[in-house]
mmCIF file of C-alpha atoms and ligand atoms in Angstrom:
data_model
loop_
_atom_site.group_PDB
_atom_site.id
_atom_site.type_symbol
_atom_site.label_atom_id
_atom_site.label_comp_id
_atom_site.label_asym_id
_atom_site.label_seq_id
_atom_site.Cartn_x
_atom_site.Cartn_y
_atom_site.Cartn_z
ATOM 1 C CA MET P 1 -32.374 0.096 -2.751
ATOM 2 C CA SER P 2 -31.135 -3.630 -2.812
ATOM 3 C CA LYS P 3 -27.747 -5.076 -4.482
ATOM 4 C CA GLU P 4 -29.056 -5.841 -8.445
ATOM 5 C CA ARG P 5 -29.193 -9.408 -8.514
ATOM 6 C CA ILE P 6 -26.245 -10.578 -10.900
ATOM 7 C CA ALA P 7 -26.745 -13.869 -14.420
ATOM 8 C CA ILE P 8 -23.613 -14.767 -15.694
ATOM 9 C CA ILE P 9 -23.358 -16.950 -18.545
ATOM 10 C CA GLY P 10 -20.243 -19.226 -18.148
ATOM 11 C CA GLY P 11 -18.266 -20.794 -15.498
ATOM 12 C CA GLY P 12 -14.955 -19.348 -17.139
ATOM 13 C CA LYS P 13 -12.201 -17.247 -16.275
ATOM 14 C CA MET P 14 -13.803 -14.382 -16.834
ATOM 15 C CA GLY P 15 -17.603 -15.297 -16.052
ATOM 16 C CA VAL P 16 -15.867 -16.784 -12.878
ATOM 17 C CA GLY P 17 -14.011 -13.941 -12.139
ATOM 18 C CA ILE P 18 -17.655 -11.222 -13.181
ATOM 19 C CA GLY P 19 -19.024 -13.287 -10.593
ATOM 20 C CA GLN P 20 -17.053 -13.601 -8.108
ATOM 21 C CA LEU P 21 -16.332 -9.616 -8.062
ATOM 22 C CA PHE P 22 -20.182 -8.809 -7.941
ATOM 23 C CA ALA P 23 -20.041 -11.584 -4.908
ATOM 24 C CA THR P 24 -17.841 -10.257 -2.865
ATOM 25 C CA LYS P 25 -19.016 -6.965 -3.335
ATOM 26 C CA GLY P 26 -22.737 -8.316 -1.499
ATOM 27 C CA HIS P 27 -25.199 -9.361 -4.464
ATOM 28 C CA GLU P 28 -26.392 -12.386 -5.447
ATOM 29 C CA VAL P 29 -25.159 -14.478 -8.389
ATOM 30 C CA LYS P 30 -25.683 -16.831 -10.380
ATOM 31 C CA ILE P 31 -23.768 -18.677 -12.972
ATOM 32 C CA VAL P 32 -24.952 -20.401 -15.518
ATOM 33 C CA TYR P 33 -23.047 -23.032 -16.799
ATOM 34 C CA VAL P 34 -22.801 -23.381 -20.577
ATOM 35 C CA GLY P 35 -20.672 -25.836 -23.120
ATOM 36 C CA ASN P 36 -18.638 -28.161 -20.700
ATOM 37 C CA ASP P 37 -18.981 -26.323 -17.805
ATOM 38 C CA MET P 38 -20.929 -28.869 -16.355
ATOM 39 C CA GLU P 39 -18.282 -31.777 -16.893
ATOM 40 C CA ARG P 40 -15.140 -29.585 -15.972
ATOM 41 C CA GLY P 41 -17.095 -28.916 -12.872
ATOM 42 C CA ASP P 42 -14.425 -26.037 -12.132
ATOM 43 C CA SER P 43 -16.250 -23.345 -11.065
ATOM 44 C CA ALA P 44 -16.686 -23.085 -7.520
ATOM 45 C CA ILE P 45 -13.086 -24.367 -7.600
ATOM 46 C CA ASN P 46 -11.812 -21.685 -9.309
ATOM 47 C CA MET P 47 -13.086 -19.015 -7.638
ATOM 48 C CA GLU P 48 -12.301 -20.060 -3.976
ATOM 49 C CA ALA P 49 -8.811 -20.700 -5.103
ATOM 50 C CA ASN P 50 -9.200 -16.794 -6.388
ATOM 51 C CA LEU P 51 -10.476 -15.947 -3.432
ATOM 52 C CA ASN P 52 -7.637 -18.118 -1.199
ATOM 53 C CA PHE P 53 -5.451 -15.883 -3.731
ATOM 54 C CA LEU P 54 -6.959 -12.725 -2.313
ATOM 55 C CA ALA P 55 -7.239 -13.250 1.260
ATOM 56 C CA ALA P 56 -3.397 -14.473 1.329
ATOM 57 C CA ASN P 57 -2.226 -11.134 0.105
ATOM 58 C CA ASP P 58 -4.568 -8.965 2.319
ATOM 59 C CA VAL P 59 -7.456 -7.917 -0.412
ATOM 60 C CA ILE P 60 -10.057 -9.371 1.446
ATOM 61 C CA LYS P 61 -10.547 -11.100 4.871
ATOM 62 C CA LYS P 62 -10.595 -15.557 4.610
ATOM 63 C CA GLU P 63 -13.399 -15.467 7.321
ATOM 64 C CA ASP P 64 -15.200 -13.776 4.807
ATOM 65 C CA ILE P 65 -14.741 -16.042 2.287
ATOM 66 C CA PRO P 66 -17.726 -19.308 3.587
ATOM 67 C CA ASP P 67 -20.080 -15.715 2.974
ATOM 68 C CA ILE P 68 -19.170 -14.682 -0.840
ATOM 69 C CA MET P 69 -18.932 -18.476 -1.718
ATOM 70 C CA GLY P 70 -22.662 -18.671 -0.241
ATOM 71 C CA ARG P 71 -24.434 -15.748 -2.341
ATOM 72 C CA VAL P 72 -23.155 -17.565 -5.434
ATOM 73 C CA THR P 73 -25.432 -20.250 -6.919
ATOM 74 C CA TYR P 74 -24.845 -22.800 -9.878
ATOM 75 C CA THR P 75 -26.893 -23.208 -12.462
ATOM 76 C CA PRO P 76 -27.286 -25.929 -15.612
ATOM 77 C CA ASP P 77 -30.225 -24.726 -16.791
ATOM 78 C CA ILE P 78 -30.424 -20.996 -18.375
ATOM 79 C CA GLU P 79 -34.464 -20.607 -17.843
ATOM 80 C CA ASP P 80 -33.367 -20.346 -14.517
ATOM 81 C CA ILE P 81 -32.111 -16.511 -14.846
ATOM 82 C CA ALA P 82 -34.818 -15.475 -16.465
ATOM 83 C CA ASP P 83 -37.254 -14.121 -12.959
ATOM 84 C CA PHE P 84 -34.131 -13.784 -11.274
ATOM 85 C CA ALA P 85 -31.234 -11.188 -12.824
ATOM 86 C CA ASP P 86 -30.989 -7.561 -12.803
ATOM 87 C CA ILE P 87 -27.855 -7.759 -14.546
ATOM 88 C CA VAL P 88 -27.174 -10.535 -17.106
ATOM 89 C CA PHE P 89 -22.760 -10.644 -17.907
ATOM 90 C CA GLU P 90 -22.116 -13.092 -20.613
ATOM 91 C CA ALA P 91 -19.082 -14.338 -21.134
ATOM 92 C CA ILE P 92 -18.934 -17.115 -23.555
ATOM 93 C CA VAL P 93 -16.522 -18.831 -25.776
ATOM 94 C CA GLU P 94 -15.401 -15.409 -28.430
ATOM 95 C CA ASN P 95 -17.924 -16.860 -31.073
ATOM 96 C CA LEU P 96 -19.802 -14.701 -32.778
ATOM 97 C CA GLN P 97 -23.168 -17.236 -34.248
ATOM 98 C CA VAL P 98 -22.989 -18.332 -30.714
ATOM 99 C CA LYS P 99 -22.762 -15.040 -29.195
ATOM 100 C CA GLN P 100 -25.768 -13.853 -31.690
ATOM 101 C CA GLU P 101 -27.838 -16.615 -30.405
ATOM 102 C CA MET P 102 -27.469 -16.449 -26.609
ATOM 103 C CA PHE P 103 -28.503 -12.874 -26.650
ATOM 104 C CA LYS P 104 -31.853 -14.456 -29.065
ATOM 105 C CA LYS P 105 -32.257 -16.163 -25.875
ATOM 106 C CA LEU P 106 -31.619 -14.436 -23.161
ATOM 107 C CA ASP P 107 -34.019 -11.275 -24.727
ATOM 108 C CA GLU P 108 -36.337 -13.919 -25.308
ATOM 109 C CA ILE P 109 -36.768 -14.795 -21.661
ATOM 110 C CA CYS P 110 -35.549 -12.058 -19.674
ATOM 111 C CA PRO P 111 -38.058 -9.200 -19.213
ATOM 112 C CA PRO P 112 -37.485 -6.075 -21.038
ATOM 113 C CA GLU P 113 -35.711 -3.989 -17.912
ATOM 114 C CA THR P 114 -32.985 -6.281 -17.490
ATOM 115 C CA VAL P 115 -29.875 -5.674 -19.054
ATOM 116 C CA LEU P 116 -28.019 -8.217 -20.963
ATOM 117 C CA ALA P 117 -24.049 -7.269 -21.339
ATOM 118 C CA SER P 118 -21.477 -9.159 -23.484
ATOM 119 C CA ASN P 119 -18.543 -8.968 -21.826
ATOM 120 C CA THR P 120 -16.802 -9.113 -25.734
ATOM 121 C CA SER P 121 -12.956 -9.021 -26.100
ATOM 122 C CA ALA P 122 -13.787 -7.637 -30.129
ATOM 123 C CA LEU P 123 -16.252 -8.416 -31.398
ATOM 124 C CA SER P 124 -19.126 -5.952 -32.309
ATOM 125 C CA ILE P 125 -21.852 -5.428 -29.310
ATOM 126 C CA THR P 126 -23.515 -4.538 -32.621
ATOM 127 C CA MET P 127 -23.874 -7.859 -34.349
ATOM 128 C CA ILE P 128 -24.153 -9.615 -31.151
ATOM 129 C CA GLY P 129 -27.658 -8.122 -30.221
ATOM 130 C CA GLU P 130 -28.822 -8.667 -34.349
ATOM 131 C CA LYS P 131 -30.865 -11.319 -33.012
ATOM 132 C CA ALA P 132 -32.119 -10.266 -30.269
ATOM 133 C CA VAL P 133 -35.609 -7.747 -30.312
ATOM 134 C CA HIS P 134 -35.005 -5.112 -28.144
ATOM 135 C CA LYS P 135 -31.517 -4.140 -28.586
ATOM 136 C CA ASP P 136 -32.231 -1.104 -26.488
ATOM 137 C CA ARG P 137 -31.084 -3.168 -23.292
ATOM 138 C CA ILE P 138 -28.419 -4.733 -25.160
ATOM 139 C CA ILE P 139 -24.317 -3.506 -24.246
ATOM 140 C CA GLY P 140 -20.486 -4.080 -24.293
ATOM 141 C CA THR P 141 -19.127 -4.830 -21.056
ATOM 142 C CA HIS P 142 -15.622 -5.224 -21.932
ATOM 143 C CA PHE P 143 -13.831 -6.649 -18.664
ATOM 144 C CA TRP P 144 -10.174 -6.936 -18.299
ATOM 145 C CA ASN P 145 -8.284 -10.518 -16.434
ATOM 146 C CA PRO P 146 -8.501 -10.511 -13.922
ATOM 147 C CA ALA P 147 -12.423 -9.005 -13.247
ATOM 148 C CA TYR P 148 -11.433 -9.236 -9.953
ATOM 149 C CA LEU P 149 -7.813 -6.620 -9.895
ATOM 150 C CA ILE P 150 -8.863 -4.577 -12.520
ATOM 151 C CA PRO P 151 -10.463 -2.364 -12.377
ATOM 152 C CA LEU P 152 -11.201 -1.001 -15.931
ATOM 153 C CA VAL P 153 -14.598 -2.028 -17.720
ATOM 154 C CA GLU P 154 -15.328 -0.368 -20.953
ATOM 155 C CA VAL P 155 -18.903 0.393 -21.175
ATOM 156 C CA VAL P 156 -19.283 0.030 -25.152
ATOM 157 C CA LYS P 157 -22.632 2.150 -26.700
ATOM 158 C CA THR P 158 -24.650 0.905 -29.446
ATOM 159 C CA VAL P 159 -26.423 3.078 -31.740
ATOM 160 C CA HIS P 160 -29.394 1.203 -30.281
ATOM 161 C CA VAL P 161 -28.467 1.593 -26.612
ATOM 162 C CA SER P 162 -31.252 3.231 -24.968
ATOM 163 C CA GLU P 163 -29.431 6.003 -21.977
ATOM 164 C CA GLU P 164 -31.035 3.915 -19.228
ATOM 165 C CA THR P 165 -29.086 0.785 -19.657
ATOM 166 C CA VAL P 166 -26.020 2.338 -20.356
ATOM 167 C CA ASN P 167 -27.127 4.360 -16.664
ATOM 168 C CA LYS P 168 -27.753 1.301 -14.718
ATOM 169 C CA THR P 169 -24.692 -0.371 -16.569
ATOM 170 C CA TYR P 170 -22.017 2.488 -15.323
ATOM 171 C CA ASN P 171 -23.831 2.602 -11.584
ATOM 172 C CA ALA P 172 -24.077 -0.939 -10.416
ATOM 173 C CA LEU P 173 -20.217 -1.692 -11.868
ATOM 174 C CA LYS P 174 -19.726 1.266 -10.613
ATOM 175 C CA GLU P 175 -20.888 0.618 -7.109
ATOM 176 C CA ALA P 176 -19.493 -3.128 -6.975
ATOM 177 C CA GLY P 177 -15.845 -1.109 -6.876
ATOM 178 C CA LYS P 178 -14.637 -1.445 -10.678
ATOM 179 C CA HIS P 179 -13.548 1.540 -12.586
ATOM 180 C CA PRO P 180 -16.328 2.193 -16.220
ATOM 181 C CA VAL P 181 -15.397 3.918 -18.880
ATOM 182 C CA VAL P 182 -18.153 4.456 -21.144
ATOM 183 C CA VAL P 183 -17.237 4.280 -24.990
ATOM 184 C CA GLU P 184 -19.240 5.720 -27.314
ATOM 185 C CA LYS P 185 -19.429 3.844 -30.349
ATOM 186 C CA ASP P 186 -19.056 0.249 -30.611
ATOM 187 C CA VAL P 187 -15.420 0.023 -32.902
ATOM 188 C CA PRO P 188 -12.794 -2.372 -32.897
ATOM 189 C CA GLY P 189 -10.946 -3.126 -30.709
ATOM 190 C CA PHE P 190 -13.273 -0.140 -28.506
ATOM 191 C CA LEU P 191 -11.136 2.088 -26.427
ATOM 192 C CA ALA P 192 -8.233 0.032 -24.561
ATOM 193 C CA ASN P 193 -7.107 -2.483 -27.139
ATOM 194 C CA ARG P 194 -7.008 0.440 -29.973
ATOM 195 C CA LEU P 195 -4.237 1.948 -27.867
ATOM 196 C CA GLN P 196 -2.969 -1.252 -26.799
ATOM 197 C CA HIS P 197 -2.278 -2.945 -30.482
ATOM 198 C CA CYS P 198 -1.186 0.694 -31.932
ATOM 199 C CA LEU P 199 1.723 0.401 -29.130
ATOM 200 C CA PHE P 200 2.428 -3.643 -29.838
ATOM 201 C CA ARG P 201 3.068 -2.642 -33.587
ATOM 202 C CA GLU P 202 5.586 -0.188 -33.058
ATOM 203 C CA ALA P 203 6.853 -2.280 -30.923
ATOM 204 C CA ILE P 204 6.896 -4.778 -33.883
ATOM 205 C CA SER P 205 8.222 -2.339 -35.589
ATOM 206 C CA ILE P 206 10.667 -1.648 -33.695
ATOM 207 C CA VAL P 207 12.087 -5.161 -33.907
ATOM 208 C CA GLU P 208 11.350 -5.712 -37.914
ATOM 209 C CA HIS P 209 13.404 -2.416 -38.036
ATOM 210 C CA GLY P 210 16.444 -3.550 -36.051
ATOM 211 C CA ILE P 211 15.908 -0.349 -33.696
ATOM 212 C CA ALA P 212 16.348 -2.723 -30.557
ATOM 213 C CA SER P 213 15.426 -6.123 -29.356
ATOM 214 C CA PRO P 214 12.530 -7.792 -28.191
ATOM 215 C CA ALA P 215 14.002 -7.438 -24.559
ATOM 216 C CA ALA P 216 14.944 -3.772 -25.231
ATOM 217 C CA VAL P 217 12.030 -2.632 -25.935
ATOM 218 C CA ASP P 218 9.700 -4.444 -22.962
ATOM 219 C CA GLU P 219 12.903 -2.624 -20.817
ATOM 220 C CA ALA P 220 12.189 0.099 -21.971
ATOM 221 C CA ILE P 221 8.422 1.061 -21.343
ATOM 222 C CA LYS P 222 8.851 -1.817 -17.983
ATOM 223 C CA TYR P 223 11.383 0.450 -16.635
ATOM 224 C CA GLY P 224 10.454 4.322 -18.024
ATOM 225 C CA PHE P 225 6.901 5.694 -20.223
ATOM 226 C CA GLY P 226 4.875 2.303 -18.932
ATOM 227 C CA MET P 227 5.288 3.147 -14.981
ATOM 228 C CA ARG P 228 3.899 6.425 -15.124
ATOM 229 C CA LEU P 229 1.453 5.982 -18.007
ATOM 230 C CA GLY P 230 -0.887 4.964 -14.769
ATOM 231 C CA ILE P 231 -0.540 7.330 -12.859
ATOM 232 C CA MET P 232 -0.166 10.265 -15.680
ATOM 233 C CA ALA P 233 -1.377 9.371 -19.552
ATOM 234 C CA PRO P 234 -1.811 10.305 -22.926
ATOM 235 C CA PHE P 235 -3.682 13.892 -22.678
ATOM 236 C CA GLU P 236 -3.056 14.698 -19.528
ATOM 237 C CA VAL P 237 1.052 14.671 -20.252
ATOM 238 C CA MET P 238 0.253 16.872 -23.156
ATOM 239 C CA ASP P 239 -1.146 19.406 -21.628
ATOM 240 C CA SER P 240 1.044 19.048 -18.557
ATOM 241 C CA CYS P 241 4.002 19.425 -20.981
ATOM 242 C CA GLY P 242 2.170 21.661 -23.317
ATOM 243 C CA LEU P 243 0.949 21.309 -26.546
ATOM 244 C CA ASP P 244 3.945 22.902 -28.961
ATOM 245 C CA MET P 245 6.348 20.654 -28.080
ATOM 246 C CA THR P 246 3.895 17.776 -28.663
ATOM 247 C CA LYS P 247 3.614 19.380 -31.443
ATOM 248 C CA ALA P 248 7.364 19.229 -32.286
ATOM 249 C CA ILE P 249 7.251 16.075 -31.703
ATOM 250 C CA HIS P 250 4.757 14.812 -33.773
ATOM 251 C CA GLU P 251 6.029 16.470 -36.794
ATOM 252 C CA PHE P 252 9.480 14.777 -36.516
ATOM 253 C CA VAL P 253 7.911 11.792 -35.357
ATOM 254 C CA PHE P 254 5.278 10.479 -36.684
ATOM 255 C CA PRO P 255 6.351 9.803 -40.722
ATOM 256 C CA ASP P 256 8.117 7.396 -39.040
ATOM 257 C CA ILE P 257 6.531 5.652 -37.400
ATOM 258 C CA GLU P 258 4.495 2.024 -37.651
ATOM 259 C CA ASP P 259 1.092 2.462 -40.117
ATOM 260 C CA THR P 260 0.882 -0.990 -41.663
ATOM 261 C CA HIS P 261 -2.455 -2.703 -41.627
ATOM 262 C CA GLU P 262 -1.677 -6.232 -42.233
ATOM 263 C CA VAL P 263 -0.570 -8.489 -39.498
ATOM 264 C CA GLN P 264 3.194 -8.255 -39.703
ATOM 265 C CA LYS P 265 6.161 -10.784 -40.208
ATOM 266 C CA LEU P 266 7.600 -11.416 -36.872
ATOM 267 C CA VAL P 267 4.053 -12.755 -36.315
ATOM 268 C CA THR P 268 3.391 -14.491 -39.415
ATOM 269 C CA ASP P 269 7.357 -15.903 -39.207
ATOM 270 C CA ASN P 270 6.713 -16.883 -36.009
ATOM 271 C CA ILE P 271 3.611 -18.633 -36.374
ATOM 272 C CA GLU P 272 4.761 -20.637 -38.727
ATOM 273 C CA ALA P 273 7.726 -21.997 -37.339
ATOM 274 C CA GLY P 274 4.867 -23.657 -35.165
ATOM 275 C CA ARG P 275 6.863 -20.276 -31.926
ATOM 276 C CA LEU P 276 3.300 -19.198 -30.786
ATOM 277 C CA GLY P 277 4.979 -18.497 -27.281
ATOM 278 C CA PHE P 278 5.007 -19.556 -23.911
ATOM 279 C CA LYS P 279 2.155 -22.655 -25.624
ATOM 280 C CA THR P 280 4.864 -24.278 -27.628
ATOM 281 C CA ASP P 281 7.660 -24.427 -24.808
ATOM 282 C CA GLY P 282 9.207 -21.245 -23.980
ATOM 283 C CA HIS P 283 9.176 -20.801 -28.189
ATOM 284 C CA GLY P 284 8.585 -17.615 -29.826
ATOM 285 C CA ILE P 285 9.631 -14.197 -30.340
ATOM 286 C CA GLN P 286 11.536 -14.756 -28.030
ATOM 287 C CA ASP P 287 13.274 -18.223 -25.797
ATOM 288 C CA TRP P 288 11.541 -18.588 -22.684
ATOM 289 C CA THR P 289 13.106 -21.024 -19.642
ATOM 290 C CA PRO P 290 10.199 -22.763 -17.536
ATOM 291 C CA GLU P 291 11.077 -21.017 -15.105
ATOM 292 C CA GLN P 292 11.058 -17.906 -16.479
ATOM 293 C CA MET P 293 7.655 -18.591 -17.965
ATOM 294 C CA LYS P 294 6.481 -19.676 -14.048
ATOM 295 C CA GLU P 295 6.996 -16.553 -12.685
ATOM 296 C CA SER P 296 5.638 -14.739 -15.525
ATOM 297 C CA THR P 297 2.843 -16.347 -14.950
ATOM 298 C CA GLU P 298 2.860 -16.367 -11.032
ATOM 299 C CA GLN P 299 3.991 -13.255 -10.601
ATOM 300 C CA LEU P 300 2.119 -11.314 -12.327
ATOM 301 C CA ASN P 301 -1.203 -10.957 -10.186
ATOM 302 C CA VAL P 302 0.651 -10.300 -7.080
ATOM 303 C CA LYS P 303 2.539 -7.655 -8.677
ATOM 304 C CA LEU P 304 -0.648 -6.301 -9.856
ATOM 305 C CA ILE P 305 -2.484 -6.401 -6.595
ATOM 306 C CA LYS P 306 1.338 -4.370 -5.131
ATOM 307 C CA VAL P 307 0.502 -1.501 -8.636
ATOM 308 C CA ALA P 308 -2.937 -1.345 -7.086
ATOM 309 C CA LYS P 309 -2.502 -0.881 -3.428
ATOM 310 C CA ALA P 310 0.061 1.379 -3.993
ATOM 311 C CA LEU P 311 -2.010 3.660 -6.859
ATOM 312 C CA ASP P 312 -5.048 3.167 -4.299
ATOM 313 C CA ARG P 313 -7.310 1.561 -6.655
ATOM 314 C CA ILE P 314 -7.921 -1.932 -4.871
HETATM 315 P P1 NAI G 1 -13.051 -19.504 -21.380
HETATM 316 O O1 NAI G 1 -12.612 -20.501 -21.920
HETATM 317 O O2 NAI G 1 -13.026 -19.583 -19.505
HETATM 318 O O3 NAI G 1 -14.803 -19.811 -20.543
HETATM 319 C C1 NAI G 1 -15.572 -19.773 -21.920
HETATM 320 C C2 NAI G 1 -16.942 -20.088 -21.567
HETATM 321 O O4 NAI G 1 -17.716 -20.826 -22.836
HETATM 322 C C3 NAI G 1 -16.520 -21.628 -20.715
HETATM 323 O O5 NAI G 1 -18.038 -21.176 -19.592
HETATM 324 C C4 NAI G 1 -17.453 -22.548 -21.538
HETATM 325 O O6 NAI G 1 -17.367 -23.493 -21.117
HETATM 326 C C5 NAI G 1 -18.008 -21.597 -22.666
HETATM 327 N N1 NAI G 1 -18.121 -22.194 -23.775
HETATM 328 C C6 NAI G 1 -17.401 -22.595 -24.691
HETATM 329 N N2 NAI G 1 -17.952 -23.428 -25.972
HETATM 330 C C7 NAI G 1 -18.882 -23.127 -25.917
HETATM 331 C C8 NAI G 1 -19.841 -23.609 -27.318
HETATM 332 N N3 NAI G 1 -20.226 -23.594 -28.049
HETATM 333 N N4 NAI G 1 -21.667 -22.243 -26.509
HETATM 334 C C9 NAI G 1 -21.491 -21.860 -25.423
HETATM 335 N N5 NAI G 1 -20.360 -21.767 -24.338
HETATM 336 C C10 NAI G 1 -19.346 -22.123 -24.996
HETATM 337 O O7 NAI G 1 -13.159 -17.824 -21.840
HETATM 338 P P2 NAI G 1 -12.703 -16.509 -21.535
HETATM 339 O O8 NAI G 1 -11.180 -16.373 -20.590
HETATM 340 O O9 NAI G 1 -13.810 -16.507 -19.848
HETATM 341 O O10 NAI G 1 -13.833 -15.674 -22.004
HETATM 342 C C11 NAI G 1 -15.282 -15.719 -22.061
HETATM 343 C C12 NAI G 1 -15.194 -14.548 -22.559
HETATM 344 O O11 NAI G 1 -14.789 -13.126 -22.367
HETATM 345 C C13 NAI G 1 -14.892 -14.118 -24.780
HETATM 346 O O12 NAI G 1 -15.799 -13.387 -25.179
HETATM 347 C C14 NAI G 1 -13.659 -13.586 -24.817
HETATM 348 O O13 NAI G 1 -12.882 -13.220 -25.546
HETATM 349 C C15 NAI G 1 -13.783 -12.714 -23.046
HETATM 350 N N6 NAI G 1 -12.395 -11.939 -22.366
HETATM 351 C C16 NAI G 1 -11.903 -12.484 -22.161
HETATM 352 C C17 NAI G 1 -10.745 -12.296 -21.196
HETATM 353 C C18 NAI G 1 -8.952 -13.020 -21.140
HETATM 354 O O14 NAI G 1 -8.106 -12.232 -20.493
HETATM 355 N N7 NAI G 1 -9.456 -14.149 -20.619
HETATM 356 C C19 NAI G 1 -10.332 -10.661 -21.058
HETATM 357 C C20 NAI G 1 -12.032 -9.758 -21.403
HETATM 358 C C21 NAI G 1 -12.949 -10.322 -22.030
#
């Protein structure tokens, strides 16, 4: 069977990343320019920079880059994808109304068997597809940045989606080397962000209660259970340690763990003081020097590649 033809809506960070990963796996890719993509004109430049970075870190071969880039075309005309795409990945601005209009349009122009997937981080897939007629082919595919390095893609079902759409999406992602995980319900945060922000809430609470400093919290995760999580995650840990031990810990610890439904003061107070983090000259919950910010930003992907190689996930 020939490889699915992939259309991407939006030539921003995620759109380019998703397009790049399918092109790397031999798919023909069409990226639709929206917003100010055309004026910025940097989608292909960014993809080439990403590919050069992967080649420099021995993930792909440098001589393959022209072929990969050659499989990607760019168009400002969304109608161009109607007779082209088997799967459309939407990666435009995180705005419900804009995404709803986009899915209405995609639903009108694409044949009913074309899968329409949204890469929204946090919006409801069901609401995004509200104005479309063929809701059975609308699905969530939540990639993680960078889409070409992090294997996980959350495949989010709605009550309307067909099993055929789920299977087609799942199989295409799997064949492209991703690690899709099906999320049965379209809930806020899907699966992984619910877990991630549960950890963030407790991290903030620990600092607010003077139990440890922000640096100590980050170190406890990075040098402790965070290292293990990529190998052994909660359900394996619980069975491996014994549920009796899990019960004993939960009985003692749960009553003391943060369960607020409000955004916490440590976050709102810093925002009010104009301290947003790296984007406000390194002033946030902690203060960062320009060197520390540079190191943090530049080294993340290099270290992700090392981890992915060590765990055989790239
Ligand atoms: P980006 O800012 O790099 O790209 C946004 C895209 O939307 C660009 O193509 C831009 O031209 C277009 N756009 C802007 N205003 C528009 C408008 N009014 N109408 C139509 N298109 C418009 O953003 P990024 O990071 O690529 O995010 C895209 C989507 O992916 C968002 O839904 C975001 O929540 C989601 N996402 C982002 C992740 C990240 O770490 N950056 C991770 C996972 C999902």
